[in-house]
XYZ file of C-alpha atoms in Angstrom:
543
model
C 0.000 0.000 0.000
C 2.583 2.466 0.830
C 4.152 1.599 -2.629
C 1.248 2.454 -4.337
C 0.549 5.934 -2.348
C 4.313 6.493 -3.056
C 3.936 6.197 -6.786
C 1.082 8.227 -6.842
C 2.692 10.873 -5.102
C 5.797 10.840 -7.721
C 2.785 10.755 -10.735
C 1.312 13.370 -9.439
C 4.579 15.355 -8.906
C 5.713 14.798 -12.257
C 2.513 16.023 -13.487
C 2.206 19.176 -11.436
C 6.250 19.808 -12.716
C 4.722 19.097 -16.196
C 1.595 20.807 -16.167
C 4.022 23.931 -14.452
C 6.474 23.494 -17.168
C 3.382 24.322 -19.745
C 2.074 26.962 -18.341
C 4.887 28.954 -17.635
C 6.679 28.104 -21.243
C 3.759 27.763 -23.286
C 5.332 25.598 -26.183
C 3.050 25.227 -28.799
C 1.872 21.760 -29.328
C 2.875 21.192 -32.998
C 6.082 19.368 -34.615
C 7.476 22.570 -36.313
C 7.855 24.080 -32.803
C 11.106 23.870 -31.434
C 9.883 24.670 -27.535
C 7.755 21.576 -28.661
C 10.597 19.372 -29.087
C 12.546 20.461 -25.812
C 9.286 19.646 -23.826
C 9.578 15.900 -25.014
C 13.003 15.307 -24.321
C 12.397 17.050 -21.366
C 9.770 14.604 -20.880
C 11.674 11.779 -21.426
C 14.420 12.857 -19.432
C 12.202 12.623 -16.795
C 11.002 9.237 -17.772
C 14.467 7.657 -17.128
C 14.980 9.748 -13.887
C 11.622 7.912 -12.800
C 12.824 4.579 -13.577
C 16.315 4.592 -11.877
C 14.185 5.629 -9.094
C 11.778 3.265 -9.154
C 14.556 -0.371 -10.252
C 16.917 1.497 -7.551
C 19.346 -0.016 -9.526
C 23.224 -0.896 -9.324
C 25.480 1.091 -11.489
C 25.968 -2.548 -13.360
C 22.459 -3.044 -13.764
C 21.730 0.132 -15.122
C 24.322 -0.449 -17.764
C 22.775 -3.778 -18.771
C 18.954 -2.480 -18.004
C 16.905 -3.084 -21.254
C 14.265 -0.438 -19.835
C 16.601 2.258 -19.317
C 18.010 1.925 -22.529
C 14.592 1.853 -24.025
C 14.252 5.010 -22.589
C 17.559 6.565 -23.619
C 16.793 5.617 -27.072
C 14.180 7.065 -27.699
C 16.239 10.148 -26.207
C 18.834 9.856 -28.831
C 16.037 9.467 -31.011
C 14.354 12.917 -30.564
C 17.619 14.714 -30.586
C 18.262 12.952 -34.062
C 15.330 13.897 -35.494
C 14.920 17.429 -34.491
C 18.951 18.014 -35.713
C 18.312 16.340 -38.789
C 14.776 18.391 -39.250
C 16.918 21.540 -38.652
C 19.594 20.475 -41.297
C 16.804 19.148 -43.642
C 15.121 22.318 -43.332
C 17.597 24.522 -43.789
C 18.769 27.086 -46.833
C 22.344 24.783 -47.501
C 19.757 21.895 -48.469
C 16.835 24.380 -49.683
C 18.309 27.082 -51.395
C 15.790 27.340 -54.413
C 12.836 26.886 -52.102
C 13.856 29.791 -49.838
C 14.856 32.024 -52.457
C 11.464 31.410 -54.271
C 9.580 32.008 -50.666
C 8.971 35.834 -51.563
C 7.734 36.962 -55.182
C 9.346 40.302 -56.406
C 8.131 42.748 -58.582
C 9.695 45.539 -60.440
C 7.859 48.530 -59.340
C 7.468 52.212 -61.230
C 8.989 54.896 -58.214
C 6.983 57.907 -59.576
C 3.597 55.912 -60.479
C 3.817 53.625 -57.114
C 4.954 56.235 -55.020
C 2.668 59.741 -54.956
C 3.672 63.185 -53.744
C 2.512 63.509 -50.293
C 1.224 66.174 -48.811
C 3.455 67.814 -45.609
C 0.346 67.182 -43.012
C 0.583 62.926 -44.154
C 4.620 62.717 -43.845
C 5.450 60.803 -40.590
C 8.171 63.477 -38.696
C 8.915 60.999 -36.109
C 10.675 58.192 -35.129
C 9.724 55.503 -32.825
C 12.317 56.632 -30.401
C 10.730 60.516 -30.729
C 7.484 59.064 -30.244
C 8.087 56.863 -27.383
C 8.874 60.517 -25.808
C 6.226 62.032 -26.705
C 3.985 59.262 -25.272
C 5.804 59.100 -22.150
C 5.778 63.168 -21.666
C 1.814 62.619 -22.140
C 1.463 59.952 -19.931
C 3.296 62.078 -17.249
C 0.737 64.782 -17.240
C -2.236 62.386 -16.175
C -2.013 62.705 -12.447
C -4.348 60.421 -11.971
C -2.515 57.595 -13.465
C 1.022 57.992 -13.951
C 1.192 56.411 -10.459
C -0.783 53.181 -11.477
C 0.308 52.450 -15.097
C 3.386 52.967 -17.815
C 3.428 53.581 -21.120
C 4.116 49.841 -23.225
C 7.211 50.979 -25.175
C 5.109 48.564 -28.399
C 4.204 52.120 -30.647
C 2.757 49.839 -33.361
C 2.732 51.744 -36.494
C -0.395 52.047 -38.183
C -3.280 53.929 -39.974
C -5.777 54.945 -38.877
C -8.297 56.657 -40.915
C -5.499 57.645 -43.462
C -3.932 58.787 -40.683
C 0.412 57.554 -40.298
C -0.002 56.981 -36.092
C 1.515 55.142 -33.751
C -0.397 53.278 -30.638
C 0.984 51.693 -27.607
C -1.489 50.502 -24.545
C -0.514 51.019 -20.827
C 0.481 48.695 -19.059
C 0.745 47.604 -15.196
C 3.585 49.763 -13.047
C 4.002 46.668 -10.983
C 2.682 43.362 -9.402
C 1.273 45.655 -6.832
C -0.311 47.771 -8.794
C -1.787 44.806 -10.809
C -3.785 43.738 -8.259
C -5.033 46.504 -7.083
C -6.261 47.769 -10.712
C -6.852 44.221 -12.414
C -10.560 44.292 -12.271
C -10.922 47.445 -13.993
C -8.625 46.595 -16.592
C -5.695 48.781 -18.369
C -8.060 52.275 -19.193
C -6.306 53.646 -21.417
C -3.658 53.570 -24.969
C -1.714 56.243 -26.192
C -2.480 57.475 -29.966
C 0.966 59.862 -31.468
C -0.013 61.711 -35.109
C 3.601 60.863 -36.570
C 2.946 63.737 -39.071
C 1.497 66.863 -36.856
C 3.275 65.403 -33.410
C -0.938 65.489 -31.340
C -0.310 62.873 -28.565
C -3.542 61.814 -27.305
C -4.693 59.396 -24.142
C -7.651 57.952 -25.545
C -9.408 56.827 -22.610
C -11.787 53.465 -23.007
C -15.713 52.838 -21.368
C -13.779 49.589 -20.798
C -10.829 48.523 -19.699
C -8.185 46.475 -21.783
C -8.255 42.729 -19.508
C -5.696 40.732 -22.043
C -2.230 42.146 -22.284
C 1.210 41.379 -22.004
C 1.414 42.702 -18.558
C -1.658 40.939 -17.358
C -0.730 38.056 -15.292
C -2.418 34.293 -15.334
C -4.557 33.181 -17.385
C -5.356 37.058 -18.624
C -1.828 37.211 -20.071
C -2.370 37.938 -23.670
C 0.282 34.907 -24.801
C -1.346 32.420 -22.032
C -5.158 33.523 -23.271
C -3.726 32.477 -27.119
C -1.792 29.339 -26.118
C -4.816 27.929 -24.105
C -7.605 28.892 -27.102
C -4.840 27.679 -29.811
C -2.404 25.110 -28.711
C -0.776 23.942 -32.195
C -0.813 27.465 -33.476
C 3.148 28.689 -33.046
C 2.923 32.682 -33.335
C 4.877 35.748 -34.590
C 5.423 38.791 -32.987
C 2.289 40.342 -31.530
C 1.340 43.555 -32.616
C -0.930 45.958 -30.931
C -3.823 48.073 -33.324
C -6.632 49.673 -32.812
C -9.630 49.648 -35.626
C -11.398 52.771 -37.566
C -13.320 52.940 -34.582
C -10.489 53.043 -31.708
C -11.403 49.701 -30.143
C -7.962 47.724 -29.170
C -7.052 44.829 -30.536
C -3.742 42.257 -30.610
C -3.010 41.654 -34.083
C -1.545 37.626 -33.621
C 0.005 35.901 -37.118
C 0.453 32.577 -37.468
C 3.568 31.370 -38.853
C 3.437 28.727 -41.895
C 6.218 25.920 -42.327
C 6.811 25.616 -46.246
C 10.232 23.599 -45.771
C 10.955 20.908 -43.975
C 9.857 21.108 -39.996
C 11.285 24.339 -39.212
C 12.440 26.264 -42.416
C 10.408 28.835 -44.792
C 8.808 30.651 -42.169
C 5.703 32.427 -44.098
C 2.572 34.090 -41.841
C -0.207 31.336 -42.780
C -3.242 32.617 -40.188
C -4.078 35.708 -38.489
C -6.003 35.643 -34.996
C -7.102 39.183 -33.815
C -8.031 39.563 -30.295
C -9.851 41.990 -28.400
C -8.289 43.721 -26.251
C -11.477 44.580 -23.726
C -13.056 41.329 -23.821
C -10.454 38.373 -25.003
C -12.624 37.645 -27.905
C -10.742 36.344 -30.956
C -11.310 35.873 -34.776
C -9.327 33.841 -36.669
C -8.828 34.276 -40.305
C -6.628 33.022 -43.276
C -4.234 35.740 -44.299
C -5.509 36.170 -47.578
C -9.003 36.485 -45.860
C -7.847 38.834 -43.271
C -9.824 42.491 -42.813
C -7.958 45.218 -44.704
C -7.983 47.446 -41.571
C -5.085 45.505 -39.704
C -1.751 46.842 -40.889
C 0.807 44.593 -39.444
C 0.859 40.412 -40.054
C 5.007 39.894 -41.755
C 6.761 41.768 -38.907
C 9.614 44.308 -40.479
C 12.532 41.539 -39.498
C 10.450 38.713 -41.143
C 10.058 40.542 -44.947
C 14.023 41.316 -44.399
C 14.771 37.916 -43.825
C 12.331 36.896 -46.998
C 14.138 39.632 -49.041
C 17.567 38.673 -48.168
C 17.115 34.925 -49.280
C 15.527 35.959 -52.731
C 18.370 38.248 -52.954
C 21.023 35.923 -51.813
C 19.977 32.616 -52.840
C 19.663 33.241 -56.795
C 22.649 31.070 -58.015
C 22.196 28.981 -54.545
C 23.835 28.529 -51.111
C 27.664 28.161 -51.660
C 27.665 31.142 -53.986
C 25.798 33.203 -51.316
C 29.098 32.111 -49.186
C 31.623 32.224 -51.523
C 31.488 33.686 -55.134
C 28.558 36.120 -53.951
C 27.973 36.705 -57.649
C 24.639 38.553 -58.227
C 23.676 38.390 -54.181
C 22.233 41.609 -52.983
C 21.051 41.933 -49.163
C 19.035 44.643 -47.593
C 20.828 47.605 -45.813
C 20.699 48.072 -42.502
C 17.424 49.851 -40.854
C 13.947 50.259 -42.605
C 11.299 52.728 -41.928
C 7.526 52.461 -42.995
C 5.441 54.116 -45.294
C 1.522 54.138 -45.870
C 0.786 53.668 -49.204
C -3.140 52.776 -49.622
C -4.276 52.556 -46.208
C -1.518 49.782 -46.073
C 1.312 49.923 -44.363
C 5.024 49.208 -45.916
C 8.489 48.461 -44.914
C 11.138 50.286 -46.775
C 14.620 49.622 -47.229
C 17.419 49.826 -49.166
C 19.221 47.231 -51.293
C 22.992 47.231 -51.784
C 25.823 44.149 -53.006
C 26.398 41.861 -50.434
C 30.034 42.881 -50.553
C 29.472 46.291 -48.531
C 29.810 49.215 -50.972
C 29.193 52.490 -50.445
C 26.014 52.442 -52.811
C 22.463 50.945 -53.178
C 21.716 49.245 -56.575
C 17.702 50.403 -55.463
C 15.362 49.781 -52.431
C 12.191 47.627 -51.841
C 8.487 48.453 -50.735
C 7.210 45.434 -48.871
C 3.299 45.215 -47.937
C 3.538 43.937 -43.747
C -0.344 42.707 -44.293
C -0.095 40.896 -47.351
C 3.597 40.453 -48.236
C 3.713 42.134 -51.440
C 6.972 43.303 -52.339
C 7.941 45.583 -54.953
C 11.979 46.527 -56.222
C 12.866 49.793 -56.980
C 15.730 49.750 -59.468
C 17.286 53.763 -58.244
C 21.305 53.852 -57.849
C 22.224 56.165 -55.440
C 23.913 56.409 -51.988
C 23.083 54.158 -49.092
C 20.675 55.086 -46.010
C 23.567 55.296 -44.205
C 25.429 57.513 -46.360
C 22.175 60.540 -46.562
C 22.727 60.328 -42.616
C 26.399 61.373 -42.197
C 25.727 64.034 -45.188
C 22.579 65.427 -43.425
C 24.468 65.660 -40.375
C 27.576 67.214 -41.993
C 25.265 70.076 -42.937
C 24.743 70.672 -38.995
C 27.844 69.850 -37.779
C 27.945 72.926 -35.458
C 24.859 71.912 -33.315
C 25.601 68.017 -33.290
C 22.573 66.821 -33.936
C 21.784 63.417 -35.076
C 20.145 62.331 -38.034
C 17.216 59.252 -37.958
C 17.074 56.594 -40.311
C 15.363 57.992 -43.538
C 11.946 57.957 -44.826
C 11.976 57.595 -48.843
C 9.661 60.500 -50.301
C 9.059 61.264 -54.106
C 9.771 64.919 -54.393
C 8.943 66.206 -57.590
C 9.571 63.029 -59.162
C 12.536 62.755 -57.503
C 13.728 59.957 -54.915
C 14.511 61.588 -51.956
C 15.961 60.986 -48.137
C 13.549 62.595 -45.726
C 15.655 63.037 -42.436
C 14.873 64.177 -39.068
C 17.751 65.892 -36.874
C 17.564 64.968 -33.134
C 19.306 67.067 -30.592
C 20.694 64.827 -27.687
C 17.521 64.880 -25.746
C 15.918 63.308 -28.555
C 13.710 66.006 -29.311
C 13.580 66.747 -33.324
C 14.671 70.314 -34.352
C 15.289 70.113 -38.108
C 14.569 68.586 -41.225
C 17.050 67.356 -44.205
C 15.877 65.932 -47.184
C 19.126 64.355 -49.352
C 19.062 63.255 -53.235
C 18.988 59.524 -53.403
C 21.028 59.658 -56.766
C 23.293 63.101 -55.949
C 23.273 62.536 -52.321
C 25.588 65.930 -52.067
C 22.525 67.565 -52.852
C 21.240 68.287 -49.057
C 18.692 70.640 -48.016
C 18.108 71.592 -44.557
C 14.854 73.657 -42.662
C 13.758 74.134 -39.178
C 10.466 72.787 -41.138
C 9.249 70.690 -43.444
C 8.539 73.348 -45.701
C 11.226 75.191 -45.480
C 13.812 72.178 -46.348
C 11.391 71.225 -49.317
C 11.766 74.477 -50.830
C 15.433 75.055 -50.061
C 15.764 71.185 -51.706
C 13.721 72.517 -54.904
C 16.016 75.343 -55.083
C 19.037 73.140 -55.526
C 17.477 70.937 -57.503
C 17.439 73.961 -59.684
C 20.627 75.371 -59.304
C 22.179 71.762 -59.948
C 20.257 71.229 -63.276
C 18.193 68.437 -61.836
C 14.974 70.322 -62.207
C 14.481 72.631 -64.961
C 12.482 75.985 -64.611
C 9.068 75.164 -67.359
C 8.680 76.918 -70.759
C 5.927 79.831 -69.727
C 3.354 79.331 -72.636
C 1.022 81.706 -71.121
C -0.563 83.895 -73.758
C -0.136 87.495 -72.828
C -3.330 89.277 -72.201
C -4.409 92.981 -71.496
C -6.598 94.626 -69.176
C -8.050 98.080 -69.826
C -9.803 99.927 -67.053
C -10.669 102.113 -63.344
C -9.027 100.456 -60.569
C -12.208 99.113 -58.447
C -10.486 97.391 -55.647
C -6.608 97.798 -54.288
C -4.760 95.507 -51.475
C -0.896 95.081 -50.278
C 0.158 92.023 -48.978
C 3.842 90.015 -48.220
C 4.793 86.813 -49.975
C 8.045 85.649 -49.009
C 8.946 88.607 -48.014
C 8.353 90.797 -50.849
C 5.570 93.042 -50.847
C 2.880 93.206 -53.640
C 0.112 94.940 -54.789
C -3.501 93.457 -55.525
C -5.877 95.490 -57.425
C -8.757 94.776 -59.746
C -10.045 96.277 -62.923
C -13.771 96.970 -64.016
C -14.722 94.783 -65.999
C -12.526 91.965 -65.027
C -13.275 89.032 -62.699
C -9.241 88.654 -61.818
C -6.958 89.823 -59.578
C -3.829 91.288 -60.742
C -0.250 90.582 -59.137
C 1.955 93.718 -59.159
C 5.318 92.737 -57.423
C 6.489 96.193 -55.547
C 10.307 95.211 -55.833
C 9.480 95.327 -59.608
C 7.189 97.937 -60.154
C 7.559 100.680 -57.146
C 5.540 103.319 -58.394
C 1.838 100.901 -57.953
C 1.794 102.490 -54.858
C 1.082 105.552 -56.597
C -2.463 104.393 -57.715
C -5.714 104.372 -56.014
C -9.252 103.141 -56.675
C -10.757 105.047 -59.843
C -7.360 105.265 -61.573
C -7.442 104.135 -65.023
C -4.695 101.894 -66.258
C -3.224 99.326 -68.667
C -2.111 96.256 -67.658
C -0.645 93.516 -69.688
C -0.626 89.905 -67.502
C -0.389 86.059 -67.680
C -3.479 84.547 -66.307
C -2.769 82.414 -63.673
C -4.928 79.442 -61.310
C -5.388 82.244 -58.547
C -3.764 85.325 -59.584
C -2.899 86.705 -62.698
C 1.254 87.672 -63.323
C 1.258 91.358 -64.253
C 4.109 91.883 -67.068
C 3.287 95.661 -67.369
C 1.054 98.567 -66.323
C 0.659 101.786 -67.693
C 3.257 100.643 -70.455
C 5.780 100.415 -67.655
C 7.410 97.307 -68.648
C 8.351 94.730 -65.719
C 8.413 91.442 -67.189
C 12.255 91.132 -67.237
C 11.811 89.451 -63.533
C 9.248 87.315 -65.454
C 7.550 86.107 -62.300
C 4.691 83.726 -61.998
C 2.376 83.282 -58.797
């Protein structure tokens, strides 16, 4: 009897030890998991302990026990399979299969890639926003004791908005429990284009999140409603409406038992209430922005770009292997969001041969074929330009400026805080513009695009027209800081542009003066050439 109560005491310790081992770990149950395979030989590691226990055996007899060795065997037998699944699976036996794992298209920069406008260009970094957010959650006096900001800062869109959102989370154990049934009450929404940091506060509280604890941790809440499914990196979104949700891919096994790693699934969960929806990723709802993490369309890119003429020649020769530079940014592109990056020779010149777009919801990648300088390369210049004040530059966001691909760069002081703006040609990356706005850089970069024969100033075709007539209405006004003259003739809808620095005796007129004015109508204004005969159109402005 007290054999038997013994032996149930061991089965029920090794069960607990087990059952504490899953719930802790939370290994997915499913062959292409590693954590899968280290649970079994973890389990039959335990096995043999149990036996030699149980024989209480002599050294000698455990050498010649036919049990034991049982036991052991199928020990050697895991380890072989998972190392030879791992070899099997891997790009030195699969290099055509990996390669082929992403499709590539050639893209079209200036029909893929619009002119946006300066209130949809994200400013910030994710360091500058995790500021931000931080500097906002300090002001709430009411909770900066109880919760922290998650340093996640997903980026998204949200309604055509480039933002980034990161929930609260927990300050401690302590404060966990005394704020758990309420729930987290809050996320933090950052504009990345006009800076507005927002604490959008819920009717509900978030329940499931990665600092909840139990069985409300987001992970453990997954594992326990999907136990073969082996995730990606979670990422936290909120829909057009603001409710919370975790976006949770599925990764897909196309070689072998652990190579080819593709997103297969998508399970979104709610944030509020646990609830979860799982979908196929071709089936999944347009809104979510983020299923192929940045790091897993890099890796994609880099076998397709590595692997063309196979494994030993991505090692060796290196002939025709190209691998992504290093960083990426994001760009939203169709209410989707996409990774850029740049793409340079494998042997580590100085120079990209182009950069690629890469969809992070449905893994669409497009190449850009643009020579120029690397990422890395538009930093150091940008920088050089500001020397004196030692700022530093962030990785670059790629922008087509007037059909030109262009560096957009934001210069950090060393509290992090952005101060200025450099945008850098891709191609002639010693053309660099700098502004203490956006603005301002764009149209000191336009300028030099100019003066370096990159841009040319249009033919004016304008026909030139004339105006006969009393002066009915008269107004001065500044434009970059030049002063002109407004006035308007009866008998004419338009409003005439007379440029003071051109023309200095306008100011001589008042209403019910008659004059002549010669002019090239124009979308808003209309580009006075001469008034009164007075001829001005050697400074050939337009508006």
């Amino acid at each position: 009897m007290k054999k038997i109560k013994r032996n149930i005491i061991i089965a029920a310790a090794v069960i607990i030890l087990l059952g504490l081992y899953y719930y802790i770990a939370l290994p997915a149950v499913n062959i292409h998991s590693t954590e899968f395979w280290v649970f079994l030989g973890i389990l039959v590691l335990l096995a043999a302990a149990l036996f030699v226990k149980k024989k209480n055996l002599s050294r000698y007899e455990l050498r010649e026990s036919k049990g034991l060795k049982v036991i052991l065997g199928i020990f050697a037998a895991v380890v072989i399979v998972y190392l030879a699944g791992a070899l099997l699976s891997s790009p030195i036996i699969n290099a055509k299969k990996y390669q082929q794992l992403m499709t590539v298209e050639n893209g079209e920069f200036t029909t893929d890639i619009e002119e946006l406008s300066f209130d949809q260009i994200p400013l910030l970094d994710r360091d500058s926003a995790a500021l931000l957010g931080n500097r906002e959650m300090g002001s709430m006096v009411d909770m900066v004791s109880q919760f922290e900001v998650d340093d996640l800062y997903s980026q998204i869109n949200y309604n055509d908005r480039p933002v980034r959102v990161s929930p609260l989370k927990y300050a401690s154990i302590i404060k966990w429990i005394t704020n758990n049934s309420e729930g987290i009450p809050a996320y933090i929404k950052i504009d990345m284009a006009t800076q507005d940091t927002e604490l959008v506060k819920l009717d509900e509280g978030m329940k499931y999140t990665a600092s909840d604890h139990f069985n409300r941790n987001i992970y453990r809440h997954l594992r326990f409603k999907y136990p073969t499914y082996i995730f990606n990196d979670l990422s936290f979104e909120v829909d057009e409406e603001g409710t919370p949700y975790w976006i949770c891919p599925v990764k897909k096994y196309n070689i072998g038992l652990f190579g080819g790693v593709t997103i297969g699934r998508v399970v979104l969960c709610n944030a509020v209430t646990g609830e979860t929806e799982d979908y196929a990723i071709e089936d999944a709802p347009q809104w979510i922005d983020r299923a192929y993490s940045a790091d897993l369309l890099i890796d994609l890119y880099d076998y397709h770009g590595t692997l063309q003429h196979g494994y030993l020649n991505s090692v060796f020769g290196q002939k025709d292997c190209l691998v992504t530079t290093d960083g990426y940014n994001y760009l939203a592109i169709d209410d989707d969001v996409w990774v850029y990056t740049g793409v340079t020779s494998i042997t580590g010149d100085q120079s990209n041969v182009g950069f690629v777009l890469m969809n992070q919801r449905t893994m669409e990648t497009r190449f850009y074929e643009v020579e120029g300088a690397t990422e890395q390369s538009a930093m150091d210049s940008a920088e050089g330009q500001v020397q004196n004040l030692h700022y530093t530059a962030t990785f670059p966001l790629l922008l087509n400026i007037s059909g030109e691909p262009t560096y957009f760069i934001a210069l950090k002081d060393d509290a992090g805080l952005v101060k200025m703006y450099a945008m850098v040609n891709v191609q002639k990356y010693q053309i660099v513009a700098t502004g203490d706005t956006v603005s301002e850089c764009e149209e000191q970069y336009t300028s030099l695009m100019y003066e370096n024969g990159i841009k040319e100033v249009e033919e004016d075709t304008r026909e030139i027209l004339t105006a006969e007539g009393k002066i009915t209405k008269i107004a001065q006004g500044v434009v970059a800081g030049n002063s002109h003259y407004y006035i308007m003739i009866e008998g004419s809808d338009g409003i005439f542009d007379v440029p003071v620095v051109d023309y200095i005796d306008v100011i001589r007129y008042n209403v019910g003066d008659e004059v002549t004015v010669e002019y090239k109508e124009g979308e808003k204004t209309n580009t006075v050439l001469s008034i009164n005969g007075a001829d001005v159109s050697g400074s050939d402005k337009e508006e």
